[in-house]
Short mmCIF file of C-alpha atoms in Angstrom, two decimals:
data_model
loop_
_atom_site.label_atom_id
_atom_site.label_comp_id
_atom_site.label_asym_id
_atom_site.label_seq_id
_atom_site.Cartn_x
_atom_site.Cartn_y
_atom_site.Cartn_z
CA UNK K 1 -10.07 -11.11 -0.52
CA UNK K 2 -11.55 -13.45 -3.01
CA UNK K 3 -14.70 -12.84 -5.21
CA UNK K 4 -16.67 -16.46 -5.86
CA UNK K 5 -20.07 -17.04 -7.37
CA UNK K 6 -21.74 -16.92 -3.88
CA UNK K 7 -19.91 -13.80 -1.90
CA UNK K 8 -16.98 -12.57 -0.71
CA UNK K 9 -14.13 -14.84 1.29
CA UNK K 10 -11.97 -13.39 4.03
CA UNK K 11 -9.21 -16.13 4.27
CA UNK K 12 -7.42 -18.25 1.74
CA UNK K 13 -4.98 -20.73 1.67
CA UNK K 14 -2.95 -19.31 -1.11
CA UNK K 15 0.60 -19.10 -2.58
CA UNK K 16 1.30 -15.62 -4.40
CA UNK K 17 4.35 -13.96 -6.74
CA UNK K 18 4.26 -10.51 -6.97
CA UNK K 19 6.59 -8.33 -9.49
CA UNK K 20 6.51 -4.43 -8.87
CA UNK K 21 8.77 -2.78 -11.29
CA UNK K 22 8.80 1.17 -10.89
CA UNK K 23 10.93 3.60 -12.80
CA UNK K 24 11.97 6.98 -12.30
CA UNK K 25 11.71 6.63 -8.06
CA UNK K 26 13.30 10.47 -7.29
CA UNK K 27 13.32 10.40 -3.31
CA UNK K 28 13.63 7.05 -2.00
CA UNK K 29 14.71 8.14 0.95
CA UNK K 30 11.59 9.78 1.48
CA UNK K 31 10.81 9.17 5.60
CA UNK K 32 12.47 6.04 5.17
CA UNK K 33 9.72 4.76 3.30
CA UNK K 34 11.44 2.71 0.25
CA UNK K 35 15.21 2.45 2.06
CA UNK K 36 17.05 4.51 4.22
CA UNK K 37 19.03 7.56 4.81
CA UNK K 38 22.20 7.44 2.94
CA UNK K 39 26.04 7.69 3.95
CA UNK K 40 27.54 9.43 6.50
CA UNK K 41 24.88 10.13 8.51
CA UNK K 42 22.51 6.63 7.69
CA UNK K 43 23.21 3.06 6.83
CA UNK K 44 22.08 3.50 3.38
CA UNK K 45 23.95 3.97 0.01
CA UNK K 46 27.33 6.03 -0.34
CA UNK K 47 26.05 8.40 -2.42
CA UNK K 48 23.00 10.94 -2.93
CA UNK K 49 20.75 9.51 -5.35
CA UNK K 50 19.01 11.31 -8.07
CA UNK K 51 16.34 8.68 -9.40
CA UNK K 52 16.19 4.72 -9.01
CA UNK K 53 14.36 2.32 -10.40
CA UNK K 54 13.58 -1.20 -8.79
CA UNK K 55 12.21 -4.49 -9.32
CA UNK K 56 10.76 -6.21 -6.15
CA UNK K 57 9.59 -9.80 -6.87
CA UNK K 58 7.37 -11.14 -3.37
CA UNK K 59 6.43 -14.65 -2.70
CA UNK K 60 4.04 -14.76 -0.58
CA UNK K 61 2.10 -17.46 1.46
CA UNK K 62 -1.00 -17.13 3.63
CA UNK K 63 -2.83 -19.79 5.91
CA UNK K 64 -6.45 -19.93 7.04
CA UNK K 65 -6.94 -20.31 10.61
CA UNK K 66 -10.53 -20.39 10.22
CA UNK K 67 -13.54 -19.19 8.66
CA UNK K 68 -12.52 -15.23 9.30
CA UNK K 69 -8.83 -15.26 10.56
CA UNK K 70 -5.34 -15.86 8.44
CA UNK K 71 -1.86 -15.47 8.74
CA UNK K 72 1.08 -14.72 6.28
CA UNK K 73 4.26 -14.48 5.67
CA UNK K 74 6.05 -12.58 2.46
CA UNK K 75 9.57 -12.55 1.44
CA UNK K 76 10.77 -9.90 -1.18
CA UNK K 77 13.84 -10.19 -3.39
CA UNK K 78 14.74 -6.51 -4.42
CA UNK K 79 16.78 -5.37 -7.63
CA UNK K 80 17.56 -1.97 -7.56
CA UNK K 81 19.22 0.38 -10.70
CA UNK K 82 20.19 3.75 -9.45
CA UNK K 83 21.29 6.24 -11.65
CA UNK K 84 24.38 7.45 -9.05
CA UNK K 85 25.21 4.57 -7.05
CA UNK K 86 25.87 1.05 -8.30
CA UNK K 87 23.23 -1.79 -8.99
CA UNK K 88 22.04 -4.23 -6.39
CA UNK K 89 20.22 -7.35 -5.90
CA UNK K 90 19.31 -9.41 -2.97
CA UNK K 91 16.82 -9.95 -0.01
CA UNK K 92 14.43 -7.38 1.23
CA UNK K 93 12.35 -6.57 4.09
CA UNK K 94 10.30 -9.71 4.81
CA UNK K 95 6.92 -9.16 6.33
CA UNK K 96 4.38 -11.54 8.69
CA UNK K 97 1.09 -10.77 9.84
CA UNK K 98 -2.30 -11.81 10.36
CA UNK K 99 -6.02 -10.61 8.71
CA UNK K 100 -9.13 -10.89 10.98
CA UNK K 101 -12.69 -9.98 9.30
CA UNK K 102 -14.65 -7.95 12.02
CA UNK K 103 -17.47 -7.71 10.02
CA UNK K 104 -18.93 -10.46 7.02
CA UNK K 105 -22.15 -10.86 5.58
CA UNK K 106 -22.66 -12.17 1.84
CA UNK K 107 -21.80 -8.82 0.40
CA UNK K 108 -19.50 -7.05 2.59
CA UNK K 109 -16.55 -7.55 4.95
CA UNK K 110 -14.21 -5.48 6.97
CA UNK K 111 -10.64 -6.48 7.64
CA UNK K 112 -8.20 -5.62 10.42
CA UNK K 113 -4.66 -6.62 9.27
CA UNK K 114 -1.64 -5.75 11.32
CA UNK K 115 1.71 -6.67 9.18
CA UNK K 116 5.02 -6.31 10.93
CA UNK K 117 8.28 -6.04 8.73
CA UNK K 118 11.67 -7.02 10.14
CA UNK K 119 14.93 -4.93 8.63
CA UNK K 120 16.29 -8.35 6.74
CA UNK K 121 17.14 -6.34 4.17
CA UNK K 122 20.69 -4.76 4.03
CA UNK K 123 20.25 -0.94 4.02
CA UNK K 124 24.21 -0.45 2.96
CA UNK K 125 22.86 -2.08 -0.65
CA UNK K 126 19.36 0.00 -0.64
CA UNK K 127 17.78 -3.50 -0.48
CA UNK K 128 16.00 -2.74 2.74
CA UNK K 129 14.55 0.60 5.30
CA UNK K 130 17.55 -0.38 7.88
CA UNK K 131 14.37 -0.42 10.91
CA UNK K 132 11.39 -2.42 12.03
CA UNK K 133 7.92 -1.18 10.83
CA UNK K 134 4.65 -2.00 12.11
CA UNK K 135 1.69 -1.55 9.73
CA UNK K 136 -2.11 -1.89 11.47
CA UNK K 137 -4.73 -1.09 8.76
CA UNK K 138 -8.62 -1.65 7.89
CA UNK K 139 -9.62 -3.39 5.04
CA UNK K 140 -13.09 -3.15 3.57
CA UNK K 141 -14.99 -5.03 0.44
CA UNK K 142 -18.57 -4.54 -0.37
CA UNK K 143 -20.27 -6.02 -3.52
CA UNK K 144 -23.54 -3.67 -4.24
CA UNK K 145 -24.35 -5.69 -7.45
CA UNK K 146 -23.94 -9.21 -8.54
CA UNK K 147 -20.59 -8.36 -10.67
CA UNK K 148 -19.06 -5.24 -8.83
CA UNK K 149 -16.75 -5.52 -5.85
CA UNK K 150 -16.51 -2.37 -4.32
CA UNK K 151 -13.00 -2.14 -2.02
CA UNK K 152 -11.43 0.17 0.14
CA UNK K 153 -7.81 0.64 2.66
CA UNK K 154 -6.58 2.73 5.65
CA UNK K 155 -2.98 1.81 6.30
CA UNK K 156 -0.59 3.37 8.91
CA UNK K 157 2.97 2.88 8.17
CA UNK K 158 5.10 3.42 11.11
CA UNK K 159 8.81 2.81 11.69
CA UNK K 160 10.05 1.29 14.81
CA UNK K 161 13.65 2.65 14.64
CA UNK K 162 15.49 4.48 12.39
CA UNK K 163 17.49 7.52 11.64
CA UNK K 164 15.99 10.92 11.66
CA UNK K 165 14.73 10.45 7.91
CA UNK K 166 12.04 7.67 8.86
CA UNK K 167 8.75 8.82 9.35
CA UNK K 168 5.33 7.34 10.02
CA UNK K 169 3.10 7.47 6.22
CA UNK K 170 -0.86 7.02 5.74
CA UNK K 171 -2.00 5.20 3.23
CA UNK K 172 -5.95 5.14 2.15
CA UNK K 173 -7.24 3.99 -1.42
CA UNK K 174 -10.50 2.93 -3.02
CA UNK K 175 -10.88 0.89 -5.87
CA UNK K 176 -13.26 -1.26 -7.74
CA UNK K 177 -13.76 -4.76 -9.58
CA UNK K 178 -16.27 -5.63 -12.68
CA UNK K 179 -16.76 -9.11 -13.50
CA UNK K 180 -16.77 -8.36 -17.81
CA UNK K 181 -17.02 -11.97 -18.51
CA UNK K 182 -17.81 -14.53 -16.18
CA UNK K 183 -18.67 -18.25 -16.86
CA UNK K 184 -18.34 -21.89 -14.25
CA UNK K 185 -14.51 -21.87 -15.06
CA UNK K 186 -13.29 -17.88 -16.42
CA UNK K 187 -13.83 -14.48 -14.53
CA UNK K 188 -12.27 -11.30 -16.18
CA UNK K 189 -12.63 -8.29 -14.02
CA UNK K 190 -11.02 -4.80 -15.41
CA UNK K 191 -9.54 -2.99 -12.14
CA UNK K 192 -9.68 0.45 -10.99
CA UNK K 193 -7.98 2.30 -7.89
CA UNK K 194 -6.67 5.12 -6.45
CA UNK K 195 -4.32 5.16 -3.96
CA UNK K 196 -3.17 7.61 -1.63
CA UNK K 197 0.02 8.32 0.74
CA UNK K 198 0.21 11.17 3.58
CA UNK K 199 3.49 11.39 5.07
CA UNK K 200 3.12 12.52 8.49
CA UNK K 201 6.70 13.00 9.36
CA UNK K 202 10.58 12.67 8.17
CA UNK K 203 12.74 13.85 5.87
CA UNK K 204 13.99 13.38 2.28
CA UNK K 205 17.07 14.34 0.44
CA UNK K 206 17.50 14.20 -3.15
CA UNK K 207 19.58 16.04 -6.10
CA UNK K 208 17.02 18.30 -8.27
CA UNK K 209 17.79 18.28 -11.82
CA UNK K 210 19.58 21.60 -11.26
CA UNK K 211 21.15 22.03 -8.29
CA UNK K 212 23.28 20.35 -5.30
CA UNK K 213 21.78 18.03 -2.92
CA UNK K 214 19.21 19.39 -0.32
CA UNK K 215 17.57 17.89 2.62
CA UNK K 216 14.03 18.91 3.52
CA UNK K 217 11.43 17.95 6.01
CA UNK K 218 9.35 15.04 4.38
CA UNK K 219 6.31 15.95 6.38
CA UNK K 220 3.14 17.10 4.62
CA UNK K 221 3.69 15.33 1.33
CA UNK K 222 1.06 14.29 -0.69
CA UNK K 223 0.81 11.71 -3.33
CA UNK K 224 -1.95 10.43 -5.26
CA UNK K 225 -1.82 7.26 -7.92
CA UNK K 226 -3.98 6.11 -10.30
CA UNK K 227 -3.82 2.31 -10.99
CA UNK K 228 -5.74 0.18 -13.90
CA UNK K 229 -5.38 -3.14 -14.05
CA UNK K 230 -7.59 -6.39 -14.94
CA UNK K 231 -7.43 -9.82 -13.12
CA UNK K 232 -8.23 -13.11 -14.62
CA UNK K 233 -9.48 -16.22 -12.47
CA UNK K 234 -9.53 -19.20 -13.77
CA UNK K 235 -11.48 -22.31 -11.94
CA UNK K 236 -11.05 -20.23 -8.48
CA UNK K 237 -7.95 -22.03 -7.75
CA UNK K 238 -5.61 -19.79 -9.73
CA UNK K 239 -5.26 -16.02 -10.87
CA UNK K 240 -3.07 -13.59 -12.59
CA UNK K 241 -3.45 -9.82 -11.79
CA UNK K 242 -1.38 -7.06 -14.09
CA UNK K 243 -1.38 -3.67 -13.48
CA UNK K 244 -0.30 -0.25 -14.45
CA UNK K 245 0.13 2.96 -11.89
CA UNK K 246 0.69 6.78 -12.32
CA UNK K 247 0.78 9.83 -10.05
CA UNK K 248 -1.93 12.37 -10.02
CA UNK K 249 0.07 14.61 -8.05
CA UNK K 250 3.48 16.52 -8.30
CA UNK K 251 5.18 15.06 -5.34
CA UNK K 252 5.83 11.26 -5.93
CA UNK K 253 7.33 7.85 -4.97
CA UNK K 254 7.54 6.82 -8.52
CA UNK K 255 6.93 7.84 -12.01
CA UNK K 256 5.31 4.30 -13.42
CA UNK K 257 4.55 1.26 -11.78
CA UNK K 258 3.50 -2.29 -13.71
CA UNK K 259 2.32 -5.05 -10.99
CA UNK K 260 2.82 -8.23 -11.92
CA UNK K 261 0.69 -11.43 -9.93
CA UNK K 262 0.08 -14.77 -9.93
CA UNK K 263 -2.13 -16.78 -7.09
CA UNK K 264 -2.53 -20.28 -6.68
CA UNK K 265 -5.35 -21.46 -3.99
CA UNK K 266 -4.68 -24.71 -2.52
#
């Protein structure tokens, strides 16, 4: 959503770049979440993994197809450093889908979103999950006060395909927005959110830091990230968004994550 002077606006015509650079990624593997199961038994890389980091860079482009409906399309570029295997680059999983606001007064809205990703990216490189995934989810904003923007997610993340690694993942966070400074051209709004991830089935393999390679059931992991951020929109046609994550929890997809994003309105 947007935030403007008057309420809160379901659909945009927009144009987006997004930068998520996470280090120190131990099981991405993990129910086919991040890419898929490795070699000989899965597409993915040759070799068991022990931590990677990545850079995925999105553009992204939604369309308004009226006052409370929009659809959109986002294509990833992925650049991955493993510690094991060698380094790639190249195209990800790109993802379409459409937002429809169920529910929209001045203050609050709720979202249904479905987003479908095709398996565009090639899973012998890491650069993609190797599957189809379907992702239905409920989107909610509510601003109690004049400055504060109040938001919340359910997201079910479910594989259509696969190897015996991918697995279907929950996603739920809140989070909040607090316009510090706000004038006819400048909003600054600090960030705050936690995020959570429930895998419901899979499996993971992985080399501890000790050890040979294992493979255990993925199911009934838990992970929990903080993120802080602040966004910056200037004359409500154009924004920039960074952000920093970290896990609350033991189990984890990544160690650190900054999110870098620029939107342009047109």
């Amino acid at each position: 959503w947007a935030a403007s002077h008057t309420g809160l606006i379901p659909a945009l015509n927009q144009f987006y770049l997004r930068n998520d650079a996470g280090w120190n990624f131990p099981r991405p593997n993990r129910a086919e979440f991040f890419y898929p199961q490795g070699a000989p038994r899965g597409p993915g890389l040759p070799l068991v993994e022990k931590r990677v980091d990545f850079d995925d860079l999105t553009a992204g482009l939604e369309r308004r197809l009226g006052e409370r409906a929009s659809v959109f399309v986002e294509v990833p570029v992925r650049f991955l450093n493993p510690e094991v295997n060698a380094n790639q680059s190249g195209l990800g999983d790109v993802a379409a889908g459409f937002k429809y606001a169920v529910w929209q007064t001045c203050d609050t809205i709720a979202t249904v979103q479905l987003r479908a990703f095709a398996p565009s990216g090639n899973p012998n490189r890491g650069l993609g999950t190797g599957h189809a995934t379907l992702e239905p989810a409920l989107l909610a904003a509510h601003s109690p006060a004049d400055r504060l923007t109040l938001l919340g997610e359910f997201r079910a993340w479910t594989p259509v395909g696969g190897t015996d690694f991918a697995g279907e993942v929950l996603r739920y966070g809140v989070g909040g927005r607090y316009d510090v400074w706000r004038s006819d051209v400048v909003r600054v709004a600090p960030v705050v959110e936690v995020v959570g991830w429930e895998v419901l089935s899979g499996k993971e393999r992985g080399i501890p830091d000790v050890g040979e390679a294992t493979t255990a059931s993925a199911a009934g992991t838990s992970i929990v990230n903080v993120k802080l951020g602040c966004r910056v929109d200037v004359g409500g046609r154009a924004g920039v968004y960074v952000g920093y994550g970290r896990p609350l929890t033991g189990a984890t997809w990544y160690a650190d994550l900054l999110r870098v994003e620029a939107r342009w309105v047109y």
